[in-house]
């Protein structure tokens, strides 16, 4: 059964939209007064002035290297499977390829992120068991064509850099043990 919502009719002034127009004019006059007489500039001059990135900002995903300079990605493809817009494409190495570090079985032959598709959700960072992909506080991506916005493994590693000392799974066991046990009622 549909619900009927009784709305009060608009007044004469609301039908003329005068309060909204007057409110817009007030905002415009206030900004013009502050700019002309107080010297408070609202506009940011972009290349010279950079936007202050707030904490917790989820920027572009990049691959990171470990302290030895080796690739941390082991081609598990979890980030590719969890990516909602399917912006990540990983090509596994196959049976013939060996890893470039001792504690990994394999490395990706190709790793690409299409930055035009990426929605910066952070699922790839959350699901990565090797801590190989992180969201950096980067929001300015420039390319002259679509192919420039598809970042390959070398470009992602160069932009991501080295992530020393990051171990997001290290304290998970202690946190799990410290949690209170809740009784289960059957």
XYZ file of C-alpha atoms in Angstrom:
186
model
C 0.000 0.000 0.000
C 1.583 3.309 -1.040
C 2.113 5.979 1.582
C 0.718 9.413 0.830
C 2.722 12.367 2.079
C 0.726 15.513 2.697
C 2.867 18.509 1.851
C 1.890 22.038 2.692
C 1.452 24.285 -0.335
C 4.176 26.781 -1.176
C 3.696 30.365 -0.106
C 3.617 33.239 -2.585
C 7.290 34.155 -1.914
C 8.414 30.537 -2.211
C 6.691 30.217 -5.567
C 8.573 33.307 -6.794
C 11.885 31.782 -5.617
C 12.808 35.159 -4.165
C 14.337 33.810 -0.922
C 16.663 31.550 -2.918
C 17.650 34.344 -5.326
C 18.253 36.800 -2.484
C 20.336 34.159 -0.626
C 22.497 33.624 -3.720
C 23.012 37.355 -4.177
C 24.025 37.661 -0.497
C 26.684 34.958 -0.884
C 28.029 36.595 -4.053
C 28.190 40.053 -2.470
C 29.876 38.653 0.645
C 32.613 36.942 -1.401
C 33.099 40.025 -3.582
C 33.396 42.256 -0.485
C 35.882 39.890 1.194
C 37.993 39.695 -1.965
C 37.998 43.393 -2.835
C 38.219 45.034 0.575
C 39.612 42.427 2.993
C 42.005 40.706 0.599
C 40.648 37.236 1.369
C 41.100 35.244 -1.804
C 38.790 32.271 -2.268
C 40.311 30.948 -5.497
C 43.361 28.699 -5.337
C 46.069 29.291 -7.964
C 46.553 25.588 -8.741
C 50.046 24.949 -10.053
C 51.641 27.292 -7.514
C 49.307 26.471 -4.610
C 48.616 22.849 -3.759
C 45.535 21.512 -2.063
C 46.185 20.371 1.518
C 45.297 16.695 1.518
C 43.324 15.776 4.668
C 44.290 12.784 6.777
C 42.492 9.616 5.818
C 42.309 10.626 2.160
C 42.219 7.621 -0.148
C 44.297 8.450 -3.177
C 45.653 6.440 -6.055
C 46.792 2.836 -5.526
C 50.486 2.101 -6.064
C 52.726 -0.917 -5.624
C 55.483 -0.709 -3.030
C 58.818 -2.450 -2.650
C 60.196 -3.962 0.524
C 63.300 -2.747 2.358
C 65.548 -4.776 0.038
C 64.030 -3.168 -3.065
C 62.164 -6.312 -4.157
C 58.587 -6.418 -5.387
C 56.216 -7.372 -2.569
C 53.414 -8.541 -4.878
C 53.158 -12.346 -5.163
C 50.488 -12.396 -7.884
C 47.737 -13.778 -5.654
C 45.236 -11.730 -7.704
C 43.018 -10.904 -4.719
C 43.113 -7.198 -5.558
C 42.029 -7.968 -9.118
C 39.084 -10.064 -7.914
C 37.887 -7.554 -5.307
C 38.170 -4.435 -7.525
C 34.579 -3.235 -8.208
C 35.250 -1.433 -11.539
C 37.775 -4.092 -12.678
C 40.551 -1.501 -12.975
C 43.327 -3.934 -11.978
C 44.689 -6.540 -14.382
C 47.319 -9.056 -13.264
C 48.974 -11.600 -15.522
C 50.442 -14.480 -13.489
C 53.926 -15.637 -14.458
C 53.048 -19.224 -15.341
C 55.073 -22.336 -14.477
C 58.413 -21.259 -15.926
C 58.939 -17.997 -14.063
C 60.756 -17.724 -10.745
C 60.373 -15.063 -8.097
C 63.011 -12.386 -7.604
C 63.036 -12.853 -3.817
C 63.450 -15.918 -1.651
C 60.233 -15.864 0.404
C 57.849 -15.651 -2.561
C 56.728 -18.402 -4.920
C 55.886 -16.183 -7.872
C 55.765 -12.599 -9.085
C 53.303 -11.084 -11.559
C 54.426 -11.058 -15.171
C 52.277 -7.967 -15.733
C 50.426 -5.716 -13.301
C 48.298 -2.859 -14.627
C 45.915 -0.386 -13.031
C 43.656 1.674 -15.257
C 43.509 4.990 -13.384
C 40.534 6.121 -15.478
C 38.472 3.249 -14.079
C 39.801 3.294 -10.509
C 37.316 4.637 -7.947
C 39.849 4.842 -5.085
C 37.768 2.616 -2.832
C 40.746 1.041 -1.062
C 39.535 -2.561 -1.375
C 42.807 -3.554 -3.055
C 44.816 -2.256 -0.099
C 42.579 -3.963 2.450
C 42.633 -7.366 0.799
C 46.376 -7.548 0.008
C 47.974 -10.147 2.312
C 51.527 -9.122 1.362
C 51.051 -5.363 1.936
C 52.155 -4.759 -1.632
C 49.582 -2.157 -2.671
C 48.824 1.084 -0.860
C 46.742 4.169 -1.516
C 49.000 7.197 -1.628
C 47.820 10.747 -1.035
C 47.967 11.514 -4.731
C 45.037 13.087 -6.525
C 46.557 14.701 -9.608
C 46.863 12.344 -12.572
C 47.841 13.761 -15.930
C 47.883 12.057 -19.288
C 47.577 13.159 -22.879
C 45.655 10.049 -23.947
C 43.988 6.974 -22.453
C 47.092 4.810 -22.727
C 49.016 7.220 -20.495
C 46.508 6.549 -17.707
C 47.115 2.791 -17.665
C 49.953 2.354 -15.190
C 52.128 -0.754 -15.619
C 54.114 -2.529 -12.908
C 57.291 -0.478 -13.390
C 55.437 2.840 -13.172
C 53.418 1.713 -10.132
C 56.588 0.594 -8.342
C 58.390 3.847 -9.184
C 55.502 5.954 -7.878
C 54.927 3.767 -4.804
C 58.518 3.623 -3.661
C 59.751 1.648 -0.661
C 57.514 0.963 2.321
C 59.794 0.131 5.238
C 58.371 -1.234 8.448
C 54.751 -1.492 7.328
C 53.283 -4.702 8.695
C 49.519 -4.402 8.908
C 48.995 -8.067 9.880
C 51.597 -8.153 12.657
C 49.325 -7.224 15.551
C 46.120 -8.908 14.357
C 46.636 -11.996 16.517
C 47.162 -9.925 19.660
C 44.098 -7.821 18.855
C 42.000 -10.954 18.343
C 43.126 -12.441 21.657
C 42.511 -9.155 23.490
C 38.891 -8.967 22.349
C 36.278 -9.901 24.870
C 34.623 -13.283 24.360
C 30.907 -12.851 23.918
C 28.647 -15.660 25.161
C 26.575 -17.291 22.477
C 22.946 -18.015 23.345
C 21.399 -20.978 21.632
